[in-house]
mmCIF file of C-alpha atoms and ligand atoms in Angstrom:
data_model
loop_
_atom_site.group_PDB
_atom_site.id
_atom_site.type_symbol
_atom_site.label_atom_id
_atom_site.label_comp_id
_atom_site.label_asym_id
_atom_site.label_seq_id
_atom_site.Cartn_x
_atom_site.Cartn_y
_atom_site.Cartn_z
ATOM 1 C CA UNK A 238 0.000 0.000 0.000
ATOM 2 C CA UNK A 239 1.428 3.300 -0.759
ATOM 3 C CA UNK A 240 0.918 5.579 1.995
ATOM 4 C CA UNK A 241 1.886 9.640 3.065
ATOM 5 C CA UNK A 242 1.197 10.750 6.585
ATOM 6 C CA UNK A 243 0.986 14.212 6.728
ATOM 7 C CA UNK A 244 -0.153 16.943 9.591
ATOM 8 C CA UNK A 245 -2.946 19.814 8.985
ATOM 9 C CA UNK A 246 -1.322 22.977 11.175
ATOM 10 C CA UNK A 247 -3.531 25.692 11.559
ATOM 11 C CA UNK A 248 -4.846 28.285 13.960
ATOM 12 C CA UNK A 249 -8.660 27.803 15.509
ATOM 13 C CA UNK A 250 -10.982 28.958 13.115
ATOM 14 C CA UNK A 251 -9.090 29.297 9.815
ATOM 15 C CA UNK A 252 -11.198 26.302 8.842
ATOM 16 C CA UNK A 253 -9.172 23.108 9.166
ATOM 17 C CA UNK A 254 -12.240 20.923 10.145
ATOM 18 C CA UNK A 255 -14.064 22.077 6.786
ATOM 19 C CA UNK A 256 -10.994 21.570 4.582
ATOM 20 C CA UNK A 257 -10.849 17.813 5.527
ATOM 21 C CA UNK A 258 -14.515 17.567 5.675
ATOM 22 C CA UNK A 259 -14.069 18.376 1.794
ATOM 23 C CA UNK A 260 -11.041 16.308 1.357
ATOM 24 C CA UNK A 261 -13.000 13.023 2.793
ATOM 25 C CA UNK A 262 -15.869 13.976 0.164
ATOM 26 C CA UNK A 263 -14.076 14.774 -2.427
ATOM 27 C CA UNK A 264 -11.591 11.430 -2.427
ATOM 28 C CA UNK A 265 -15.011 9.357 -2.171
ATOM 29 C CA UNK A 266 -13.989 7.973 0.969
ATOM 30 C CA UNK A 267 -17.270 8.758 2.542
ATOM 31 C CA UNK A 268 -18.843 5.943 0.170
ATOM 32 C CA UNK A 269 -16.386 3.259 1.505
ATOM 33 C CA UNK A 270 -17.651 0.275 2.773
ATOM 34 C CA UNK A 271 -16.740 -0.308 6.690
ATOM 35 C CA UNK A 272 -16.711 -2.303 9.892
ATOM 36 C CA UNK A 273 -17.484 0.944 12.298
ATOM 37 C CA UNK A 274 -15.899 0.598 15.566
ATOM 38 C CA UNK A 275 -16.341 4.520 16.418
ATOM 39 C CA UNK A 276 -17.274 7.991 15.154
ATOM 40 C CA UNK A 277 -13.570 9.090 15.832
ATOM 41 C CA UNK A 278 -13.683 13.035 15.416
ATOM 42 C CA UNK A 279 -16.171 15.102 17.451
ATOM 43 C CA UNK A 280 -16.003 12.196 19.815
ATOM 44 C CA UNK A 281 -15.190 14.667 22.572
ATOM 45 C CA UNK A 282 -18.183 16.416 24.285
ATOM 46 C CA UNK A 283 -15.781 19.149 26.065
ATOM 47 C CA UNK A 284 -14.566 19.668 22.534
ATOM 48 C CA UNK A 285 -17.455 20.126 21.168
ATOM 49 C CA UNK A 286 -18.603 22.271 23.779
ATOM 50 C CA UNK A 287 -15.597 24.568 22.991
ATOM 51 C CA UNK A 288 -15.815 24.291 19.414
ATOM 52 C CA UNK A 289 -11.791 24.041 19.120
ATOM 53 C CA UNK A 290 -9.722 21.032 18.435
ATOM 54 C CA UNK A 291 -8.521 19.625 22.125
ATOM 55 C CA UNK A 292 -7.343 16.114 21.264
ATOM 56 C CA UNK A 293 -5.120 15.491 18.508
ATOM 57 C CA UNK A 294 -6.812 12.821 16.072
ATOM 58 C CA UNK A 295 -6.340 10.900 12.773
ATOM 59 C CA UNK A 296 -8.380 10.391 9.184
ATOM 60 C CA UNK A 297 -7.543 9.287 6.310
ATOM 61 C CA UNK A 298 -8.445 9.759 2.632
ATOM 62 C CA UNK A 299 -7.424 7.226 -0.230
ATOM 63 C CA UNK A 300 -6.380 9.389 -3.921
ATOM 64 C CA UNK A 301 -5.728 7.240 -6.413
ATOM 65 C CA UNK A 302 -3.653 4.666 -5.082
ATOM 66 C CA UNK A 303 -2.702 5.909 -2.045
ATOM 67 C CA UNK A 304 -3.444 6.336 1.315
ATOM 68 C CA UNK A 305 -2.795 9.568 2.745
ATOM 69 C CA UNK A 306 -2.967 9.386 6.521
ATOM 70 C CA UNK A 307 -3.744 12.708 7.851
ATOM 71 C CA UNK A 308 -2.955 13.821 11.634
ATOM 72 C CA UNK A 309 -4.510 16.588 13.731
ATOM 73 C CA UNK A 310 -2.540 18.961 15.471
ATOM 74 C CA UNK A 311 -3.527 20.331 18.990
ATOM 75 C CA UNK A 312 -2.831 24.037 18.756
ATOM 76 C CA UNK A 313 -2.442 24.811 22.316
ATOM 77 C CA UNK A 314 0.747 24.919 24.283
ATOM 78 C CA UNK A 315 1.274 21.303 25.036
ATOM 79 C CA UNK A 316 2.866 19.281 27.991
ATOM 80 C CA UNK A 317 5.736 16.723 27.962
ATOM 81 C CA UNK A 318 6.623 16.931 23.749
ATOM 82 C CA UNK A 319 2.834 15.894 23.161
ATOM 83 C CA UNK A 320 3.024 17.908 20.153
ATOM 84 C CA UNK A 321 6.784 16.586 18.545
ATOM 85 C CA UNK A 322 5.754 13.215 19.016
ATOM 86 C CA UNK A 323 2.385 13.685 16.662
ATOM 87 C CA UNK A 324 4.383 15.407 13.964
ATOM 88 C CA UNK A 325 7.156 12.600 14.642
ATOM 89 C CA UNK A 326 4.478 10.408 13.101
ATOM 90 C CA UNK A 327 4.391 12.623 9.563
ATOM 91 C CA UNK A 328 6.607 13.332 7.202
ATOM 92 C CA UNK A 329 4.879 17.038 5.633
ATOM 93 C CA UNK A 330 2.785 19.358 6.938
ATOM 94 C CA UNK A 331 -0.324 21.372 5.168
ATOM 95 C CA UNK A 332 0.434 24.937 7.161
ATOM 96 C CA UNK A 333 -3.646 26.245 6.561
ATOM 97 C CA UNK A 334 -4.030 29.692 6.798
ATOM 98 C CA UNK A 335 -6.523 32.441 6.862
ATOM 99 C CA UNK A 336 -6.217 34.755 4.030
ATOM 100 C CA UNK A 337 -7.712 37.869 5.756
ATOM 101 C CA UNK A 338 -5.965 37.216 9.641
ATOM 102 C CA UNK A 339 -2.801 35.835 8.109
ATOM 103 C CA UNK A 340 -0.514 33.896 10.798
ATOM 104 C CA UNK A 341 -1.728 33.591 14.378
ATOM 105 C CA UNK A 342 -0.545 32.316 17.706
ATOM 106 C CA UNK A 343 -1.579 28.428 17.069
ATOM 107 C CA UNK A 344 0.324 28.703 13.131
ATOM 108 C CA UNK A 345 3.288 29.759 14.833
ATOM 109 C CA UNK A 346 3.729 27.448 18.169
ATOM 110 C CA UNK A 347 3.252 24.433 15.925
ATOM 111 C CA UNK A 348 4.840 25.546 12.697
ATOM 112 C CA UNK A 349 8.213 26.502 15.000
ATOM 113 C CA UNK A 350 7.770 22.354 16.303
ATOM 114 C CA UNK A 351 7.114 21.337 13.006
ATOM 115 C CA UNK A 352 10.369 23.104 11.157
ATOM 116 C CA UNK A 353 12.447 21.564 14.186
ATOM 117 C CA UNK A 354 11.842 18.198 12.986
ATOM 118 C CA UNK A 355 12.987 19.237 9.995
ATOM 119 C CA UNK A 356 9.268 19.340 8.167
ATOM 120 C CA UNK A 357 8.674 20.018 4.695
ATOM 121 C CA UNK A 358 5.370 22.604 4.423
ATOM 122 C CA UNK A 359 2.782 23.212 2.028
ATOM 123 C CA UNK A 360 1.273 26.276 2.725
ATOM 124 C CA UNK A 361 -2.296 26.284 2.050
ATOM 125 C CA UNK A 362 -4.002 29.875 2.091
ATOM 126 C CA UNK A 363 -7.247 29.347 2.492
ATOM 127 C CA UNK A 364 -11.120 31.739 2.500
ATOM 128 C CA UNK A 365 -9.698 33.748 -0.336
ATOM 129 C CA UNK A 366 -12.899 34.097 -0.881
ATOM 130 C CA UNK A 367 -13.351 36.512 1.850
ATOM 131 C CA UNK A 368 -13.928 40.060 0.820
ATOM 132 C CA UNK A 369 -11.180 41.329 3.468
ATOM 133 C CA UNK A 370 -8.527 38.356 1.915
ATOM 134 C CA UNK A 371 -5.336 40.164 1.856
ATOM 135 C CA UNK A 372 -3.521 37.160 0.283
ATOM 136 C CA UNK A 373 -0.117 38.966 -1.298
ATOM 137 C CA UNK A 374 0.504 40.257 2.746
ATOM 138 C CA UNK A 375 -0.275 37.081 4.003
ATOM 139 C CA UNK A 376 1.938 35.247 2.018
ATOM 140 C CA UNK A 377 4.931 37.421 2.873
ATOM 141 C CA UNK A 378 3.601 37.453 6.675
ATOM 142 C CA UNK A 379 4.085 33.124 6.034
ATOM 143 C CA UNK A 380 7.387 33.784 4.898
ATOM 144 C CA UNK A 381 8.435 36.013 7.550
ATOM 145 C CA UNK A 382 7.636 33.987 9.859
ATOM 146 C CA UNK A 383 9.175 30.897 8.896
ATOM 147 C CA UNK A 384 12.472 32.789 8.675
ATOM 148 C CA UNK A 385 12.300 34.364 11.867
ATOM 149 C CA UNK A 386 11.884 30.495 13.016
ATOM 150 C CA UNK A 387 14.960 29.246 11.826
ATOM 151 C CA UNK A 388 13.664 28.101 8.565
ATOM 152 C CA UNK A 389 16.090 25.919 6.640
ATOM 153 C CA UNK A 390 16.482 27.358 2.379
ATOM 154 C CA UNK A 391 14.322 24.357 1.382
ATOM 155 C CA UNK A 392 11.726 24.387 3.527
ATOM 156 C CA UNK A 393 11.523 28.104 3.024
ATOM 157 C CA UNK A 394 11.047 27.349 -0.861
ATOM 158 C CA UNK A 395 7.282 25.831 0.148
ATOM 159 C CA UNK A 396 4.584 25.166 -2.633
ATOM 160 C CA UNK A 397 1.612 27.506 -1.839
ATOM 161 C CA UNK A 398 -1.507 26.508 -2.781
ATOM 162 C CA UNK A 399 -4.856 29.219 -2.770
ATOM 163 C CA UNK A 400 -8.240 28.081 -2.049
ATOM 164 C CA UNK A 401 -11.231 28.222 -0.127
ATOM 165 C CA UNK A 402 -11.573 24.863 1.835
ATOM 166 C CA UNK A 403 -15.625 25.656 2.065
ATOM 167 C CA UNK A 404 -16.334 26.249 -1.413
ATOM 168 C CA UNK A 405 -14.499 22.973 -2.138
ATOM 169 C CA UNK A 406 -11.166 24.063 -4.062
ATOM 170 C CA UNK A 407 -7.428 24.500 -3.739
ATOM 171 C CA UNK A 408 -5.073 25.859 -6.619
ATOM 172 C CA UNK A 409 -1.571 27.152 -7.571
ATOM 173 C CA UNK A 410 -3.338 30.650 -8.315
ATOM 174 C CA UNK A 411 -6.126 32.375 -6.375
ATOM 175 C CA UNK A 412 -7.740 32.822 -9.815
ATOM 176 C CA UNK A 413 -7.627 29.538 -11.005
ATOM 177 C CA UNK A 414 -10.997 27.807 -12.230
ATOM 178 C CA UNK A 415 -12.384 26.796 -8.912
ATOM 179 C CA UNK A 416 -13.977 23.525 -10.569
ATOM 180 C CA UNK A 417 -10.321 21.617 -10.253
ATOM 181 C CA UNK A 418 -12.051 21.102 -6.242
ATOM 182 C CA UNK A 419 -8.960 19.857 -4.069
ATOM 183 C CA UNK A 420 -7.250 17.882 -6.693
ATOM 184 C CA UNK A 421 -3.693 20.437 -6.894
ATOM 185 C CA UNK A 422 -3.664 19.570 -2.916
ATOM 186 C CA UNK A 423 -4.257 15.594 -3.065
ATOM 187 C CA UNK A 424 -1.461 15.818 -6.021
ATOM 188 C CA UNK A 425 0.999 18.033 -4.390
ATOM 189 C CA UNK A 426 0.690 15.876 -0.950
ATOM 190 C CA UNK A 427 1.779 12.738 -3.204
ATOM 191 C CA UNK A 428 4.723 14.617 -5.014
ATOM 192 C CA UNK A 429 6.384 17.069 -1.818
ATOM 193 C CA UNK A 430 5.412 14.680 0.779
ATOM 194 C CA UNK A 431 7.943 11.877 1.257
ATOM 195 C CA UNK A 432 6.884 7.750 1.981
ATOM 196 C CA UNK A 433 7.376 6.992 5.338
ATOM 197 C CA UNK A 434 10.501 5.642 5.739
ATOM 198 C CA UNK A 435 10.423 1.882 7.409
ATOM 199 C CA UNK A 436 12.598 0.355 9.200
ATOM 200 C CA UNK A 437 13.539 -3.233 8.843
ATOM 201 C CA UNK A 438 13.065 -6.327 11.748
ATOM 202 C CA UNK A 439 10.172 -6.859 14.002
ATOM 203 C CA UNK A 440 6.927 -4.798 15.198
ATOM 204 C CA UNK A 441 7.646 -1.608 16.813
ATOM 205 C CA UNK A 442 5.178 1.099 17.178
ATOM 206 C CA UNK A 443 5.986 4.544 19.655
ATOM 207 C CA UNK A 444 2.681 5.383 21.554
ATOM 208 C CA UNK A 445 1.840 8.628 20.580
ATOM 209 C CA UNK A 446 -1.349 9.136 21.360
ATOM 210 C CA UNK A 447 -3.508 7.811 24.347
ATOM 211 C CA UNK A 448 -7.375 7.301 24.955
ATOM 212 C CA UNK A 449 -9.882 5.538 26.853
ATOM 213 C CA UNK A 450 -12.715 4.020 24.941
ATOM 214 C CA UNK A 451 -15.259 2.457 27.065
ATOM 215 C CA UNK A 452 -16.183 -0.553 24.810
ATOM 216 C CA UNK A 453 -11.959 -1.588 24.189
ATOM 217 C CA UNK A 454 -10.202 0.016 26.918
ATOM 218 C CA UNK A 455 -6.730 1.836 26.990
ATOM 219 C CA UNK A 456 -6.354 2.503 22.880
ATOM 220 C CA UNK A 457 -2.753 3.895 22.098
ATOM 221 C CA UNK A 458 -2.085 5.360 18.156
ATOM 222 C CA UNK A 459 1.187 5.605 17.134
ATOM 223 C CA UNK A 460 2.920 5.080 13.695
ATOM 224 C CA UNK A 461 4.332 1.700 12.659
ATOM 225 C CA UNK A 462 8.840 2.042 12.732
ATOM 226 C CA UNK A 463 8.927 -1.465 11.896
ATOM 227 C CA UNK A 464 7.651 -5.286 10.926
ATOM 228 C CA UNK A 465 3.372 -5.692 10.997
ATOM 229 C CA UNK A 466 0.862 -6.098 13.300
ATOM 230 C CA UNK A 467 -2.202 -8.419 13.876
ATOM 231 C CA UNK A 468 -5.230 -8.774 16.448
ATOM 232 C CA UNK A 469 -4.454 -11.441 18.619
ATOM 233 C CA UNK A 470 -0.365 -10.517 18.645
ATOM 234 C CA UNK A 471 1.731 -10.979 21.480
ATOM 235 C CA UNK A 472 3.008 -7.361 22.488
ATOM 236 C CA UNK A 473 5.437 -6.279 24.985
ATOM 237 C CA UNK A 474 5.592 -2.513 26.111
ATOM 238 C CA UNK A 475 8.634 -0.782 27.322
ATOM 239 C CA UNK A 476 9.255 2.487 28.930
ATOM 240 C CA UNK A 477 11.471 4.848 27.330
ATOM 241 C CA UNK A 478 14.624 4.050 29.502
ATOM 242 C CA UNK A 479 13.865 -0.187 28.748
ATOM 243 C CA UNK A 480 12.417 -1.250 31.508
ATOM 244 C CA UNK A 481 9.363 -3.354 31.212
ATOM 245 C CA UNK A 482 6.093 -1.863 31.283
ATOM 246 C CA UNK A 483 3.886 -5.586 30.586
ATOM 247 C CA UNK A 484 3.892 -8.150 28.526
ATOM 248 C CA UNK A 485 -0.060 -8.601 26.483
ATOM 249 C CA UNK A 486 -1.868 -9.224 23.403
ATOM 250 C CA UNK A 487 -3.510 -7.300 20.647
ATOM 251 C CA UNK A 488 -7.058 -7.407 20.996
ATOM 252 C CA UNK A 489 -7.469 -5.022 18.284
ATOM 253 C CA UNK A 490 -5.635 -3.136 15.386
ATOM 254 C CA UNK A 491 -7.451 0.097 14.416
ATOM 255 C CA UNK A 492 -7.283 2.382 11.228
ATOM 256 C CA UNK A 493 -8.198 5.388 10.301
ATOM 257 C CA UNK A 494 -10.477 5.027 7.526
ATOM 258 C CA UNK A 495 -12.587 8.391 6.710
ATOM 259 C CA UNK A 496 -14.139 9.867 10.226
ATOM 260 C CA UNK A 497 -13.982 6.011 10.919
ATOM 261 C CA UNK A 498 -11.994 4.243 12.832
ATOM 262 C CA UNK A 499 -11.944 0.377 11.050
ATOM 263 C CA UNK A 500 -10.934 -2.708 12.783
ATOM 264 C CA UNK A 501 -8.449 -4.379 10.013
ATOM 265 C CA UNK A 502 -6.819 -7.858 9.950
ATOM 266 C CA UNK A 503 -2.855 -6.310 10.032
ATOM 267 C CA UNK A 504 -1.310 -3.014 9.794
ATOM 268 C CA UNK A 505 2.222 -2.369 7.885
ATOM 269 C CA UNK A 506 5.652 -0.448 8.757
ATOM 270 C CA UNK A 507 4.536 3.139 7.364
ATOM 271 C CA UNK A 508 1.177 3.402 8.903
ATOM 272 C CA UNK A 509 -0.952 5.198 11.762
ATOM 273 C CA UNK A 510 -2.811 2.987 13.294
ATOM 274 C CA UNK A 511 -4.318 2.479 16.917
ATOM 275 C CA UNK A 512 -3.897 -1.230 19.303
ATOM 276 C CA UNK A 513 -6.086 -1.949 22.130
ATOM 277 C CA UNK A 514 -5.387 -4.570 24.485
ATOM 278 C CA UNK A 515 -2.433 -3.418 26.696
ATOM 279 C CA UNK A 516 -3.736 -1.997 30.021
ATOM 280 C CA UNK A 517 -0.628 -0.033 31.005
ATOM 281 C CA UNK A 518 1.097 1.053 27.734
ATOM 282 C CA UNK A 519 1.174 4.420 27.535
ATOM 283 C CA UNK A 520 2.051 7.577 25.524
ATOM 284 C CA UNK A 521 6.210 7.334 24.781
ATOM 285 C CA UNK A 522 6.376 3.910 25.561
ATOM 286 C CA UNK A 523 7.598 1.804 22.708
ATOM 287 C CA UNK A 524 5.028 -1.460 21.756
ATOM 288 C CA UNK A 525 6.622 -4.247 19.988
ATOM 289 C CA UNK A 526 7.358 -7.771 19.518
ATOM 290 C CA UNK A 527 8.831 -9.193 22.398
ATOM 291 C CA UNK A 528 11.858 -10.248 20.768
ATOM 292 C CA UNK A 529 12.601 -6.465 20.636
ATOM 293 C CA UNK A 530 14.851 -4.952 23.502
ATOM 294 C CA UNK A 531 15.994 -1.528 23.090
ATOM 295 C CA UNK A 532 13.115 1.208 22.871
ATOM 296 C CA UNK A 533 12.609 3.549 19.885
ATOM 297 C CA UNK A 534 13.388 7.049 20.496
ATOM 298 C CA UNK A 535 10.845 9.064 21.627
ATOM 299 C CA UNK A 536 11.125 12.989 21.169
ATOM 300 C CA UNK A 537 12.900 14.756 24.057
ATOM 301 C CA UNK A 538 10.783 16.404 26.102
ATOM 302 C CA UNK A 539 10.723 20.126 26.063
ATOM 303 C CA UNK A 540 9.560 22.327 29.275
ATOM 304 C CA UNK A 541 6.070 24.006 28.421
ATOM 305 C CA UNK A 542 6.167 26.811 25.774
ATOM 306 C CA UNK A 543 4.574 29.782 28.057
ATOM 307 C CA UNK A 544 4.343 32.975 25.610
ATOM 308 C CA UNK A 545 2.815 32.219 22.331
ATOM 309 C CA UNK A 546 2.834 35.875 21.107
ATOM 310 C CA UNK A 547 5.084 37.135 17.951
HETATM 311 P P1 GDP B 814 -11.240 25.082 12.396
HETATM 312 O O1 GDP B 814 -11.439 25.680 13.741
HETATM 313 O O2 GDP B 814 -9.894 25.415 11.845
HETATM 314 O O3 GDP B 814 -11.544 23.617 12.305
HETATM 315 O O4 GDP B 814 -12.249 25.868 11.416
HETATM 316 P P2 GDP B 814 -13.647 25.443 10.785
HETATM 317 O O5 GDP B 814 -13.479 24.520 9.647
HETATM 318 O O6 GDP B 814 -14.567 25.047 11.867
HETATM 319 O O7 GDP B 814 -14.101 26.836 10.176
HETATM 320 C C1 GDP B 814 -14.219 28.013 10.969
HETATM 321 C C2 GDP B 814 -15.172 28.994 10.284
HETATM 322 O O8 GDP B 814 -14.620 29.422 9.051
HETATM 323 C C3 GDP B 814 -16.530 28.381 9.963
HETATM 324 O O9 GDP B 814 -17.525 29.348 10.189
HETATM 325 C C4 GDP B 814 -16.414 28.045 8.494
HETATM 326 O O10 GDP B 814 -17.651 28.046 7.817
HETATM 327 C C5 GDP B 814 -15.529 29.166 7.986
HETATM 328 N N1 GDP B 814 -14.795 28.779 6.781
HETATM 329 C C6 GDP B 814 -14.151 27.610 6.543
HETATM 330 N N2 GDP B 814 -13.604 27.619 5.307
HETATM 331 C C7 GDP B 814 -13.902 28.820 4.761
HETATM 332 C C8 GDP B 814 -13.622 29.409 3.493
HETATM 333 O O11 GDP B 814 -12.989 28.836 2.604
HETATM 334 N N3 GDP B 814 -14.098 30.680 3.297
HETATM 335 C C9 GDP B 814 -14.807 31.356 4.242
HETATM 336 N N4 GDP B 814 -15.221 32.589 3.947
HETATM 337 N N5 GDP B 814 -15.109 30.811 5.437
HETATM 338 C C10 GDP B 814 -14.661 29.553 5.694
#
């Protein structure tokens, strides 16, 4: 399976939720045939409530022959390298952008995370259609910004693509014919975006992100390093300095598939997926076979980023 794992980076409200909302529709994968297990986004009442993203969380969108995996950010000053290790997991990020209020707070705490890991970004500037879109300033306010963060020359030479996620449409010009929908950004993902790169030997997964479900327990998502995975697979977790967390077995192996989340028969090197089954695992911890014995590196943990403002 050919697969891309990329992150959506964007500030609350400059319409992330409605861009992959159109994404999902547009690559058909709303008419795929699936074994529900769970609604997995707006799964979070306090969320909800709020009306911003609070939990970091995964879909995924098939165009043409591949899958493209795409991870939520959390936008808020995070705790303990919460937000490295999710954009460990992908190798691009879509930076989406407001045409009219340009870079904000949110852009810039995970864009500065994301260039540290040495990220390629699209930029994607998006509600052009607004009457107020000042899209020349905002691209140069992008710019800026990624040079005042260190920027490397490459990943300051970013495609840009124009659009307006809710009229359906993404381009290489803000003029373009708005009927080519959100094909330039499904095609551009395949071509910038690199394959995850696998590592050979057994299964080894690096919990990234953990939840409680009430119907399957502790469920941990993480991206597959190495080897497969299968329900029913003998698992041992250790911490991040070796030691042994437990010793378990699968009880289920979880993708992403749409707003679904799809209970599938094995999972391959390359790919986000969730495992329940393992009662103590937990976020950093490294899952894998148990003939595995040194950990996989987990991102070093960074003291809580206080000021947001630039
Ligand atoms: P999120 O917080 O980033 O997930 O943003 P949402 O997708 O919820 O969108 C926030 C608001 O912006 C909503 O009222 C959307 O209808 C609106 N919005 C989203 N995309 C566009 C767009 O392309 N143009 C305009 N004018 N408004 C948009």
């Amino acid at each position: 399976m050919k697969l891309r794992n990329i992150a959506i980076i964007a500030h609350v409200d400059h319409g992330k939720t409605t861009l992959v909302d159109k994404l999902l529709q547009q690559s058909g994968t709303y008419r795929e045939n699936q074994r529900t297990v769970e609604r997995a986004m707006d799964s979070n009442d306090l969320e909800r409530e709020r009306g911003i993203t609070i939990l970091a969380k995964c879909t995924s969108v098939m165009w043409k022959d591949t899958r493209i995996n795409i991870v939520d950010t959390p936008g808020h000053a995070d705790f303990g390298g919460e937000v490295e290790r999710i954009l460990s997991m992908v190798d691009g990020v879509i930076v989406l952008v407001d045409a009219a209020e340009g870079p904000m707070p949110q852009t810039k705490f995970v864009v500065g995370k994301a260039l540290k890991l040495g990220l390629k970004p699209i930029v994607a500037i998006n509600k052009v259609d607004r009457p107020d879109a000042r899209i020349t300033e905002v691209v140069n306010e992008v710019f800026d910004l990624f040079a005042a963060l260190d920027a490397t020359d490459e990943q300051l030479d970013f495609p840009i693509l124009y659009g307006s996620g809710k009229n359906g449409w993404m381009a290489e010009s803000p003029d373009a014919a708005h009927d080519v929908g959100m094909q330039p950004l499904f095609d551009l993902v395949l071509k910038h975006v690199a394959p995850p790169t696998v590592e050979q030997g057994p299964f080894r997964m690096l919990g990234t992100i953990l939840e409680a479900n009430p119907y399957l327990g502790r469920i941990i998502t993480g991206r597959v390093a190495s080897g497969t995975v299968k329900p029913n697979q003998s698992i041992k977790v250790l911490s991040r300095d070796g030691k042994l967390v437990e010793t378990g077995r699968i009880s289920k192996v979880l993708a992403f598939r749409g707003l679904e989340r799809t209970a599938i028969d094995e999972a391959e090197a390359g790919d986000i997926i969730a495992i329940a089954g393992l009662p103590k695992g937990t976020v950093a911890d490294t899952f894998c076979d148990p003939s595995v014995d040194a950990p996989l590196q987990a991102q070093p943990i960074d003291p809580p980023t206080v000021s947001m403002s630039f």
